[in-house]
Structure formats: C-alpha cells, structure tokens
Coordinates of C-alpha atoms and ligand atoms in Angstrom, one line a residue:
M8 CA 109.4 68.2 115.8
R9 CA 108.4 69.7 112.5
S10 CA 106.0 72.3 113.8
A11 CA 107.2 75.8 113.1
A12 CA 105.3 77.0 116.2
R13 CA 107.2 74.6 118.4
L14 CA 110.5 75.7 116.7
R15 CA 109.6 79.3 117.4
T16 CA 108.9 78.5 121.0
V17 CA 112.2 76.7 121.3
V18 CA 114.0 79.5 119.7
A19 CA 112.3 82.0 121.9
L20 CA 113.0 80.0 125.1
A21 CA 116.6 79.6 124.1
A22 CA 116.9 83.3 123.6
A23 CA 115.1 84.1 126.8
V24 CA 117.5 81.8 128.7
S25 CA 120.6 83.2 127.1
A26 CA 119.7 86.8 127.1
G27 CA 117.5 86.8 130.2
A28 CA 114.9 88.6 128.1
C29 CA 111.2 87.7 127.4
A30 CA 110.8 89.2 123.9
E31 CA 110.9 86.8 121.0
P32 CA 114.0 87.4 118.9
E33 CA 113.6 89.4 115.7
Q34 CA 113.2 87.0 112.8
A35 CA 114.8 88.0 109.5
A36 CA 112.2 87.9 106.8
P37 CA 112.8 84.7 104.9
R38 CA 114.2 85.7 101.5
A39 CA 112.3 83.4 99.1
G40 CA 115.0 83.4 96.5
G41 CA 118.0 84.4 98.6
D42 CA 119.7 87.4 96.9
T43 CA 117.6 86.9 93.7
T44 CA 114.5 87.9 95.7
V45 CA 112.4 90.8 94.2
D46 CA 110.0 92.8 96.3
V47 CA 107.3 92.8 93.6
R48 CA 103.9 91.3 94.0
T49 CA 102.0 92.6 91.0
T50 CA 101.2 91.1 87.6
E51 CA 104.9 91.5 86.8
A52 CA 106.0 89.4 89.9
Y53 CA 107.3 86.5 87.9
S54 CA 109.0 88.7 85.2
M55 CA 111.7 90.6 87.1
P56 CA 115.4 90.1 86.6
A57 CA 117.2 88.9 89.7
P58 CA 118.5 92.0 91.4
N59 CA 121.9 90.6 92.0
L60 CA 122.9 90.3 88.3
D61 CA 126.1 92.2 87.4
A62 CA 126.0 94.5 84.3
E63 CA 127.1 91.8 81.9
A64 CA 124.6 89.2 83.3
F65 CA 121.8 91.8 83.2
E66 CA 122.5 92.5 79.4
R67 CA 122.4 88.7 78.8
H68 CA 119.2 88.4 80.7
R69 CA 117.7 91.1 78.5
A70 CA 118.8 89.3 75.4
G71 CA 117.3 86.2 76.7
D72 CA 114.1 88.1 77.5
A73 CA 113.8 89.2 73.9
A74 CA 114.4 85.6 72.7
F75 CA 111.8 84.3 75.2
E76 CA 109.3 86.8 73.7
A77 CA 110.3 86.3 70.0
V78 CA 107.5 85.1 67.8
F79 CA 108.6 82.6 65.2
V80 CA 107.2 82.4 61.7
A81 CA 107.4 80.0 58.8
A82 CA 110.6 80.1 56.7
P83 CA 111.5 82.0 54.5
A84 CA 111.5 85.1 56.7
D85 CA 114.0 87.8 57.7
V86 CA 113.3 87.5 61.4
N87 CA 112.8 84.4 63.5
P88 CA 112.2 81.9 60.7
G89 CA 111.8 78.1 61.2
L90 CA 108.4 77.8 62.8
G91 CA 106.9 74.3 62.2
P92 CA 105.9 72.8 59.9
M93 CA 104.0 71.5 63.0
F94 CA 104.1 73.2 66.3
N95 CA 102.2 73.9 69.6
N96 CA 102.8 77.6 69.7
T97 CA 105.0 80.4 68.2
A98 CA 106.9 81.8 71.3
C99 CA 108.0 80.7 74.7
A100 CA 106.1 83.6 76.2
R101 CA 102.9 82.6 74.4
C102 CA 102.6 79.5 76.6
H103 CA 104.4 80.7 79.8
L104 CA 102.1 83.7 80.0
R105 CA 103.9 86.5 82.0
D106 CA 106.6 83.9 82.8
G107 CA 103.9 81.9 84.6
R108 CA 101.5 79.3 83.6
G109 CA 99.2 78.8 80.6
M110 CA 95.4 79.0 80.6
P111 CA 93.7 75.7 80.5
V112 CA 90.5 76.3 78.5
A113 CA 88.1 73.6 77.4
G114 CA 87.0 73.2 73.8
P115 CA 87.8 71.4 70.5
G116 CA 90.8 72.3 68.4
P117 CA 94.1 73.7 69.6
L118 CA 94.4 73.5 73.4
R119 CA 94.2 77.3 73.4
S120 CA 97.8 76.5 72.4
H121 CA 99.2 76.7 76.0
L122 CA 98.9 73.1 77.0
L123 CA 100.4 70.1 75.3
V124 CA 100.0 66.4 75.2
R125 CA 102.9 64.0 75.5
V126 CA 102.3 60.5 74.0
S127 CA 104.1 57.2 73.9
M128 CA 103.4 53.5 73.2
A129 CA 103.1 51.0 76.1
D130 CA 106.8 50.2 75.8
G131 CA 107.7 53.8 76.2
G132 CA 108.6 54.2 72.5
D133 CA 107.5 56.7 69.9
V134 CA 104.0 56.6 68.5
P135 CA 104.5 55.7 64.8
G136 CA 104.4 58.9 62.7
V137 CA 103.7 61.1 65.7
G138 CA 106.6 60.8 68.0
R139 CA 106.2 61.7 71.7
Q140 CA 104.4 65.0 71.6
L141 CA 101.2 66.0 69.8
Q142 CA 101.6 69.2 67.7
D143 CA 98.1 70.6 67.3
Q144 CA 99.1 73.6 65.1
A145 CA 100.8 73.8 61.7
V146 CA 102.0 76.4 59.3
F147 CA 99.8 77.4 56.3
G148 CA 99.1 74.6 54.0
V149 CA 100.0 71.8 56.5
E150 CA 97.5 69.8 58.5
P151 CA 98.3 69.6 62.3
E152 CA 98.9 66.0 63.3
A153 CA 96.3 66.0 66.0
V154 CA 93.1 67.7 67.2
V155 CA 92.6 67.6 70.9
D156 CA 89.1 68.3 72.3
L157 CA 89.5 69.1 76.0
G158 CA 86.5 68.9 78.4
W159 CA 86.1 68.9 82.1
V160 CA 84.1 66.4 84.2
D161 CA 82.8 67.4 87.6
V162 CA 83.9 65.3 90.6
P163 CA 81.9 66.1 93.8
G164 CA 83.3 65.7 97.3
T165 CA 82.8 66.9 100.9
Y166 CA 85.0 68.3 103.6
G167 CA 85.1 66.6 107.0
D168 CA 82.6 69.2 108.3
G169 CA 80.1 68.3 105.6
A170 CA 80.7 71.3 103.4
P171 CA 80.5 70.3 99.7
F172 CA 83.1 71.0 97.0
T173 CA 83.3 70.2 93.3
L174 CA 86.5 69.3 91.6
R175 CA 87.0 68.8 87.8
R176 CA 89.1 66.4 85.9
P177 CA 90.1 66.6 82.2
S178 CA 88.6 64.4 79.6
M179 CA 90.3 64.5 76.2
A180 CA 89.1 63.2 72.8
I181 CA 92.1 63.1 70.5
T182 CA 92.0 62.5 66.7
L183 CA 95.0 61.8 64.5
A184 CA 94.4 62.6 60.8
G185 CA 90.6 62.3 61.4
A186 CA 90.7 58.9 63.2
P187 CA 90.5 58.5 67.0
L188 CA 93.8 58.0 68.8
P189 CA 94.5 54.2 69.1
A190 CA 93.5 53.1 72.6
D191 CA 96.9 51.7 73.4
V192 CA 98.6 55.1 73.1
Q193 CA 99.5 56.6 76.5
T194 CA 98.8 60.3 76.8
S195 CA 99.7 62.9 79.4
L196 CA 98.2 66.4 79.4
R197 CA 100.7 69.1 80.7
Q198 CA 100.3 72.7 81.4
P199 CA 103.3 75.1 81.4
P200 CA 104.8 75.8 84.9
P201 CA 106.2 79.2 85.9
V202 CA 109.8 79.9 84.8
F203 CA 111.2 82.1 87.6
G204 CA 113.7 80.9 90.2
L205 CA 114.8 78.0 88.1
G206 CA 118.6 78.7 88.1
L207 CA 118.5 78.2 91.9
L208 CA 116.8 74.8 91.4
E209 CA 119.4 73.9 88.8
A210 CA 122.2 74.9 91.3
I211 CA 121.1 72.6 94.1
P212 CA 123.9 70.0 94.4
E213 CA 122.9 66.7 93.1
D214 CA 124.1 65.0 96.3
A215 CA 121.6 67.0 98.4
I216 CA 118.6 66.0 96.2
V217 CA 119.7 62.3 96.2
A218 CA 120.3 62.4 100.0
A219 CA 116.7 63.5 100.6
A220 CA 115.3 60.6 98.5
D221 CA 113.9 57.6 100.5
P222 CA 112.9 55.2 97.7
A223 CA 112.0 52.3 100.0
D224 CA 110.5 54.6 102.7
A225 CA 113.2 53.4 105.1
D226 CA 112.1 55.8 107.8
G227 CA 108.5 54.5 107.6
D228 CA 106.8 57.9 107.4
G229 CA 104.8 57.0 104.3
I230 CA 106.8 59.3 102.0
S231 CA 109.2 57.8 99.5
G232 CA 110.7 60.4 97.2
R233 CA 112.6 59.1 94.2
V234 CA 115.0 60.8 91.8
N235 CA 114.4 60.6 88.1
R236 CA 117.4 59.6 86.0
V237 CA 117.1 60.8 82.4
A238 CA 119.4 60.4 79.3
D239 CA 122.9 59.4 80.2
G240 CA 121.9 58.8 83.9
A241 CA 121.7 62.6 84.5
L242 CA 119.4 63.7 87.4
G243 CA 116.1 65.0 86.1
R244 CA 114.9 68.3 87.6
F245 CA 112.6 70.1 85.2
G246 CA 109.2 69.3 83.8
H247 CA 106.2 67.8 85.7
K248 CA 108.0 64.4 85.9
A249 CA 111.5 65.8 86.2
N250 CA 112.2 64.4 82.8
T251 CA 114.8 67.1 81.8
A252 CA 118.2 67.6 83.4
T253 CA 119.1 71.2 82.6
L254 CA 117.5 74.5 81.5
V255 CA 119.6 74.6 78.3
L256 CA 118.2 71.1 77.3
Q257 CA 114.7 72.3 78.3
A258 CA 115.0 75.4 76.1
A259 CA 116.4 73.4 73.2
A260 CA 113.6 70.8 73.5
A261 CA 111.0 73.6 73.6
Y262 CA 112.3 75.2 70.4
A263 CA 112.4 71.9 68.6
N264 CA 109.2 70.2 69.9
D265 CA 106.9 73.1 71.0
M266 CA 107.8 75.5 68.1
G267 CA 109.2 73.2 65.4
V268 CA 112.5 75.3 65.4
T269 CA 115.2 72.7 65.1
A270 CA 118.8 72.9 66.2
D271 CA 120.0 73.7 62.6
E272 CA 117.4 76.5 62.4
I273 CA 118.6 78.5 65.5
D274 CA 121.9 79.9 66.7
P275 CA 122.9 77.8 69.8
A276 CA 123.9 81.1 71.5
I277 CA 120.2 82.2 71.3
V278 CA 119.1 78.9 72.9
E279 CA 121.6 79.5 75.7
D280 CA 120.4 83.1 76.2
T281 CA 116.9 81.8 76.4
A282 CA 117.9 79.3 79.1
F283 CA 119.9 82.1 80.9
Y284 CA 116.7 84.1 81.1
T285 CA 114.9 81.3 82.9
Q286 CA 118.0 80.9 85.1
T287 CA 118.0 84.5 86.2
L288 CA 114.4 85.6 86.8
G289 CA 114.0 86.7 90.4
V290 CA 111.7 85.1 93.0
P291 CA 108.9 87.2 94.5
A292 CA 109.3 88.1 98.1
R293 CA 106.9 86.6 100.7
T294 CA 104.2 88.7 102.3
G295 CA 102.1 88.6 105.4
L296 CA 104.8 87.4 107.8
D297 CA 103.2 89.2 110.7
D298 CA 99.7 88.0 110.0
A299 CA 98.4 85.6 112.6
D300 CA 96.4 83.4 110.1
V301 CA 99.5 83.1 107.9
Q302 CA 101.6 82.0 110.8
R303 CA 99.0 79.5 111.9
G304 CA 98.7 78.2 108.3
E305 CA 102.5 77.8 108.2
D306 CA 102.3 75.6 111.4
L307 CA 99.5 73.6 109.8
F308 CA 101.6 73.2 106.6
A309 CA 104.3 71.5 108.8
S310 CA 101.9 69.5 111.0
H311 CA 99.8 68.2 108.1
G312 CA 103.0 66.8 106.6
C313 CA 103.0 69.1 103.5
A314 CA 106.6 70.0 104.1
S315 CA 107.7 66.4 103.8
C316 CA 107.7 66.9 100.1
H317 CA 107.4 70.6 99.7
T318 CA 110.8 71.1 101.4
E319 CA 110.9 74.7 102.6
T320 CA 114.6 75.5 102.5
Q321 CA 117.3 74.5 99.9
A322 CA 120.8 75.7 99.3
S323 CA 122.7 76.0 96.0
G324 CA 126.3 75.1 95.4
D325 CA 128.6 76.1 92.5
H326 CA 126.9 77.2 89.3
P327 CA 128.3 79.0 86.2
V328 CA 125.7 81.7 86.8
A329 CA 127.2 83.5 89.8
A330 CA 123.8 85.1 90.8
V331 CA 122.3 81.7 91.7
A332 CA 125.4 80.0 93.2
H333 CA 125.7 79.6 97.0
Q334 CA 122.3 80.9 98.0
T335 CA 119.9 79.8 100.7
F336 CA 116.3 80.0 99.5
H337 CA 112.8 78.7 100.1
P338 CA 111.3 76.9 97.1
Y339 CA 109.1 74.4 99.0
T340 CA 110.2 71.5 96.8
D341 CA 112.4 68.4 97.2
L342 CA 112.6 68.0 93.4
L343 CA 111.8 64.4 93.9
L344 CA 109.1 62.1 92.4
H345 CA 106.2 61.1 94.5
D346 CA 103.2 58.8 93.9
L347 CA 100.3 61.1 94.2
G348 CA 97.7 58.4 93.8
E349 CA 95.4 57.0 91.1
D350 CA 93.3 60.1 90.6
L351 CA 96.2 62.2 89.4
A352 CA 98.0 59.3 87.6
D353 CA 98.6 59.7 83.9
G354 CA 99.7 56.1 83.4
R355 CA 102.5 57.3 81.2
P356 CA 106.1 56.5 82.5
D357 CA 108.8 59.1 81.7
F358 CA 112.3 57.8 82.1
E359 CA 112.3 56.4 85.7
A360 CA 109.1 58.2 86.7
D361 CA 106.2 55.7 86.7
G362 CA 102.6 56.4 85.7
R363 CA 101.6 57.7 89.1
E364 CA 104.6 59.8 90.0
W365 CA 105.0 63.6 89.7
R366 CA 107.8 65.9 90.7
T367 CA 107.0 68.0 93.7
P368 CA 106.5 71.5 92.2
P369 CA 107.9 74.5 94.0
L370 CA 105.4 76.6 95.9
W371 CA 107.3 79.9 96.0
G372 CA 105.2 82.7 94.4
I373 CA 102.2 80.4 94.2
G374 CA 100.0 83.0 96.1
L375 CA 100.5 85.3 93.1
T376 CA 99.2 82.9 90.5
H377 CA 95.9 84.7 90.0
T378 CA 97.5 88.1 90.3
V379 CA 99.8 87.3 87.4
L380 CA 97.1 85.6 85.4
A381 CA 93.4 85.4 86.5
G382 CA 91.9 82.1 85.3
S383 CA 95.2 80.1 85.3
A384 CA 95.2 76.9 87.3
F385 CA 97.2 74.4 89.3
L386 CA 98.6 70.8 89.0
H387 CA 100.2 69.2 86.0
D388 CA 97.2 69.5 83.8
G389 CA 95.6 72.7 85.2
R390 CA 92.6 70.8 86.6
A391 CA 92.7 72.6 89.9
R392 CA 91.1 76.1 89.7
T393 CA 92.0 77.0 93.3
L394 CA 94.6 76.1 95.9
E395 CA 92.0 74.2 97.9
E396 CA 91.3 72.0 94.8
A397 CA 95.0 71.4 94.3
I398 CA 95.3 70.1 97.8
L399 CA 92.1 68.0 97.6
W400 CA 93.5 66.1 94.5
H401 CA 96.5 64.9 96.5
G402 CA 96.5 61.1 97.1
G403 CA 99.0 58.3 97.3
E404 CA 101.9 59.3 99.5
A405 CA 100.1 62.6 100.2
E406 CA 96.8 61.1 101.2
A407 CA 97.4 61.6 104.9
A408 CA 98.3 65.2 104.3
R409 CA 95.2 65.7 102.2
E410 CA 93.0 64.1 104.8
A411 CA 94.5 66.3 107.5
F412 CA 93.4 69.3 105.4
R413 CA 90.1 67.9 104.3
T414 CA 89.0 67.0 107.8
S415 CA 90.3 70.2 109.5
S416 CA 88.0 73.0 110.5
A417 CA 87.0 75.7 108.1
G418 CA 89.2 78.2 110.1
D419 CA 92.2 75.9 109.8
R420 CA 91.6 75.4 106.1
A421 CA 91.5 79.1 105.6
A422 CA 94.7 79.6 107.6
L423 CA 96.6 77.1 105.5
I424 CA 95.4 78.8 102.3
A425 CA 96.3 82.2 103.8
F426 CA 99.9 80.8 104.3
L427 CA 100.0 79.6 100.6
R428 CA 98.8 83.0 99.5
S429 CA 101.6 84.6 101.4
L430 CA 104.2 82.7 99.3
Ligands
LIG5 C1 103.1 75.0 73.7 C2 103.4 75.7 74.9 C3 104.9 75.9 75.3 C4 105.9 76.5 74.6 C5 105.8 77.2 73.3 C6 107.0 76.5 75.5 N1 106.7 75.8 76.6 FE1 108.0 75.5 78.2 N2 106.7 74.2 79.0 C7 105.4 73.9 78.5 C8 104.9 72.8 79.2 C9 103.5 72.1 79.0 C10 105.8 72.4 80.2 C11 105.8 71.2 81.1 C12 106.4 70.1 80.3 C13 106.4 68.7 80.9 O1 106.1 68.6 82.1 O2 106.7 67.8 80.3 C14 106.9 73.3 80.0 C15 108.1 73.3 80.8 C16 109.1 74.3 80.7 C17 110.2 74.4 81.7 C18 110.4 73.6 82.9 C19 109.9 74.4 84.1 C20 109.9 73.6 85.4 O3 109.7 74.2 86.5 O4 110.2 72.4 85.4 C21 111.0 75.4 81.2 C22 112.2 75.9 81.8 C23 110.4 75.9 80.0 N3 109.2 75.2 79.7 C24 111.0 76.8 79.2 C25 110.5 77.1 77.9 C26 111.2 77.9 76.9 C27 112.6 78.5 77.1 C28 110.5 78.0 75.8 C29 110.8 78.6 74.4 C30 112.0 78.1 73.8 C31 109.3 77.2 76.1 N4 109.3 76.7 77.3 C32 108.2 77.1 75.2 C33 104.8 74.6 77.5 C34 105.4 75.4 76.6
LIG6 C1 104.0 63.1 99.0 C2 104.5 64.4 98.6 C3 103.5 65.6 98.8 C4 102.9 66.0 100.0 C5 102.9 65.3 101.3 C6 102.1 67.2 99.6 N1 102.3 67.5 98.3 FE1 101.6 69.1 97.3 N2 102.3 68.4 95.6 C7 103.1 67.2 95.4 C8 103.2 66.9 94.0 C9 104.0 65.7 93.5 C10 102.4 67.8 93.3 C11 102.2 67.9 91.8 C12 101.0 67.0 91.5 C13 100.5 67.2 90.1 O1 100.9 68.1 89.4 O2 99.6 66.4 89.6 C14 101.9 68.8 94.3 C15 101.2 69.9 94.0 C16 100.8 70.9 95.0 C17 100.2 72.1 94.7 C18 100.0 72.7 93.2 C19 101.3 73.3 92.8 C20 101.2 73.9 91.4 O3 102.2 74.5 91.0 O4 100.2 73.7 90.6 C21 99.9 72.7 95.8 C22 99.3 74.1 96.0 C23 100.3 71.8 96.9 N3 100.8 70.7 96.3 C24 100.2 72.1 98.2 C25 100.3 71.1 99.2 C26 99.8 71.2 100.6 C27 99.2 72.4 101.2 C28 100.1 70.0 101.2 C29 99.7 69.6 102.6 C30 98.3 69.5 102.8 C31 100.8 69.2 100.2 N4 100.9 69.8 99.0 C32 101.3 67.9 100.5 C33 103.6 66.5 96.5 C34 103.2 66.6 97.8
LIG7 CA1 111.2 74.2 61.5
LIG8 CA1 104.5 65.0 67.1
LIG9 CA1 110.1 58.2 104.1

C-alpha cells in the first residue's frame, strides 16, 4: 500500500468516479519546506532565507548569517576574539560550506578542518586530558591535541546484474602528543551536515516522533526506529546520532568545542542569533515532477522500503519561530535512530544511540549536494562519493532496501537516483 503509483491510481480512480472524468487530478507541487520553500537550485540553494520571514525575523536572520560567517581569532582582538586555544575551525561557515557539507579530503594533519572526530572511553566517559572531541588545530604557540591522518580503503562489490562498483571506507591513524591513540579509545569520524530546514525539524512535535518509533519492531517489518534521549531526558534530534536536543544547544556546543569559544567569551544573544539562522534557512524546491524517470524512481523509493525510515511528510506544531510553526513539509526523515549494520558502525555509543545506530538524515535538497559543492560527499563520515554509494553502504535494518536497489535493473537504479536528484 506504500507505492506512490498505486496511490496515484487510487486517487485518479476516485476522482474519475466522483467527477465522471478520466483526466488525473492536478497535483499540487509538493512544497519541500512548506512556506519556507525557495525556488532556487543553484550553488546558493542552501543559503536562502525562508521567504515567509517577517521584517523583524529577516533582520535577525541576517544578523545570524553574519555570526555564522564570522571568523574568530585568538584573544586579545577587537573583533571576534576567543578562538582556541585548541579548535577544529574558525567559523561555522568554514565547515558547513555554503550552508551544506564539508569536504572529506584524505591526508595527514588537520582533516582539511571540516570533519571532526568524537572520542570516548569504553564506559562512555571522557578520554583523560582530551575530552570527547579531538581538536586538531591550535592558536599560535600551542600544540593541537591530535593529528589525524585520514586515508581511504577501496571496498569492491557488484550489482545484481554483475556490474562492478568500488566503495571506499575511511581509515584513520590518530596520534596524541606524538603517541598513537590508545586502542581502547572509541572514535567516530563525522562530517558536517547541511544546516537548512532545521527549524522545521525542531518544530515537529515530540509526540509525533515518538509515535513513529517501533523499538521492538512490533509490526514485524524489520524496521525498528528508536528515539535518542539526551541530557535531562530531552529528545535528541540533531547530529548524526541525534545527540543534541535543540539548535541553540547545537550552536553553543559548536562555538565551545569546534571553535574553542566558550560561553563566557561570547554574548548569548549571538549564540541565539546563530541558531536562529539555522532555524530559518529555506528549503530548496523540488524539480522534475513531470519527468517519467523521476516518477518511477519515487515509486521505487516507496516499494524498496526507503520511505520506512526516510519518511516523506512531516508536520510542525507550535514553535517560537513563527515561520516554521504549523507547516507541512517533506524532509524524508523520521528523526529516529536505526541500526545500519556493521559496515557503517562506529562502535561508539552516544547517549542512547548504540555503536551501530545513526539518525535517518533528511533527504530534501540532496540532489543539489554537488551543485552546492562539487566533491562533497554523503553519510556520516563522507565515505560515499555518490548517491549510489550512499545506498550501497546501507545494511542492518536497511539491508532489504539496499538489496532491492543493488539487485534491480540498471534502468531502475537510474530512475531511483533520478528521483533523489529531483529532491
Ligand atoms: C570543525 C567543523 C565545524 C564547525 C566549525 C561547526 N560545525 Fe556544525 N557540525 C559539524 C559536524 C562534524 C557536525 C555533525 C556532528 C555530529 O554528528 O556529532 C555538525 C552538526 C551541526 C548541526 C546539526 C545539523 C543536523 O542536521 O543535525 C548544526 C545545526 C550545526 N552543526 C551548526 C553549527 C554552527 C551554528 C556552528 C558555528 C557556531 C557550527 N556548526 C560549527 C562540523 C562543524
Ligand atoms: C532502516 C532505515 C533506512 C532505510 C530503510 C533506508 N535508509 Fe537511507 N539512511 C538511513 C540512515 C540512518 C542513514 C545515515 C547513515 C550514515 O550516515 O552512516 C541513511 C543515509 C542515506 C543517504 C545519505 C544521506 C546523506 O545526507 O548523506 C541516502 C542518499 C539514503 N540514505 C537513501 C536511501 C535510499 C534510496 C533508501 C532505499 C533504497 C534508503 N536510504 C533506505 C536510514 C535508512
Ligand atoms: Ca577560547
Ligand atoms: Ca578535546
Ligand atoms: Ca517496525
């Protein structure tokens, strides 16, 4: 019953019966971000303010935009002091390039400073002297705490029709103060996700997310989404393991941990403006709605079971930011944690997320990834260079969906990708 084609047929039949007509009813173009949708599919697609901001909200968005771009420097300084002493990068916008992803580039030394490595001991606690995040940069005169050498290892495979493919997985060599990282330290390489549309995700009522969870797979469909509960039992929504409850907390943590700018070094109003910026970036409109391949790909997305986790439609409830409240939108995520199998596992639990679980990422705008930034990549650590590779890494709860894709015909694979590119 999930097939969009079947749904279209049912709708068309119902219309034909009620109106006595044969023509399919006109379909309103799905507005990816509800009233926050922007009709821009260029390199700027992720960087547009939501068009439904009022004048005051627009001014605040612009202030937040400036804060997101602001490059911090070591104190003492007149403008934006407080960087470091250790850090990963100097500005939000230097990791979330064009409000999108970072660029996962192999090599020794700083991770081109877009990616970061989370660490912890087996009991989930801090790594002594290092904490829970490796800072691989430092201000002048200070040694960074870690050097991360990122490499990629080829992983060959074949489609059901015999066509070969080659995936790549990361391989990290980490040294702390010149010595190899102790083997019992858990590590998790993370790339920055895009930051548009996030106010809508923040405004989905908690009840709706919890209601979609099926921790014991009671309905027996092989999919068992779980919620993450973070500090104080709050529902986690952001980060690759849903380890952060709100965008203000995410911004505050980024200032402190990614840039070394602590709470007593920055005006809380600026942290809030930065978060407001990520709450109010518009969502790019879909394209290709009339394209036959895209339509077939959308049907395959449903029949392969992709939509069991990448939930097409969500609705927001109340939210202090009026522009994102009470919208119907199409993020393609359930915001739940899923076991994606051993190959993607980081083995590092994060609150209630275990070492194999990841939060379903939204797929809106994903077709623009390489338009916004050629060379950027997919999945939590940027290992997937293409959408095909991203799908082929799915395992665990998503193994059946991956196999449906891997064993489908070249034409069906192309149609599914055409659909993803239309988002
Ligand atoms: C060193 C690079 C880096 C810097 C600097 C950085 N981020 Fe991030 N950001 C990341 C990474 C990596 C993640 C994923 C973290 C995770 O999964 O644990 C992330 C996640 C996020 C998310 C969650 C997005 C989602 O869909 O879940 C938001 C929002 C965000 N960052 C905002 C900011 C803001 C605001 C700043 C500046 C104050 C900032 N970031 C600075 C790398 C960076
Ligand atoms: C069991 C839940 C589940 C199913 C089923 C599923 N996915 Fe995913 N998908 C995820 C999760 C979780 C991730 C993040 C994994 C990671 O980052 O390591 C993901 C990541 C992705 C990404 C990369 C997104 C990004 O921002 O980098 C794409 C593309 C994607 N999925 C497409 C699909 C398609 C197409 C299908 C069907 C063939 C599918 N998924 C089926 C849960 C699922
Ligand atoms: Ca500082
Ligand atoms: Ca650290
Ligand atoms: Ca289930």
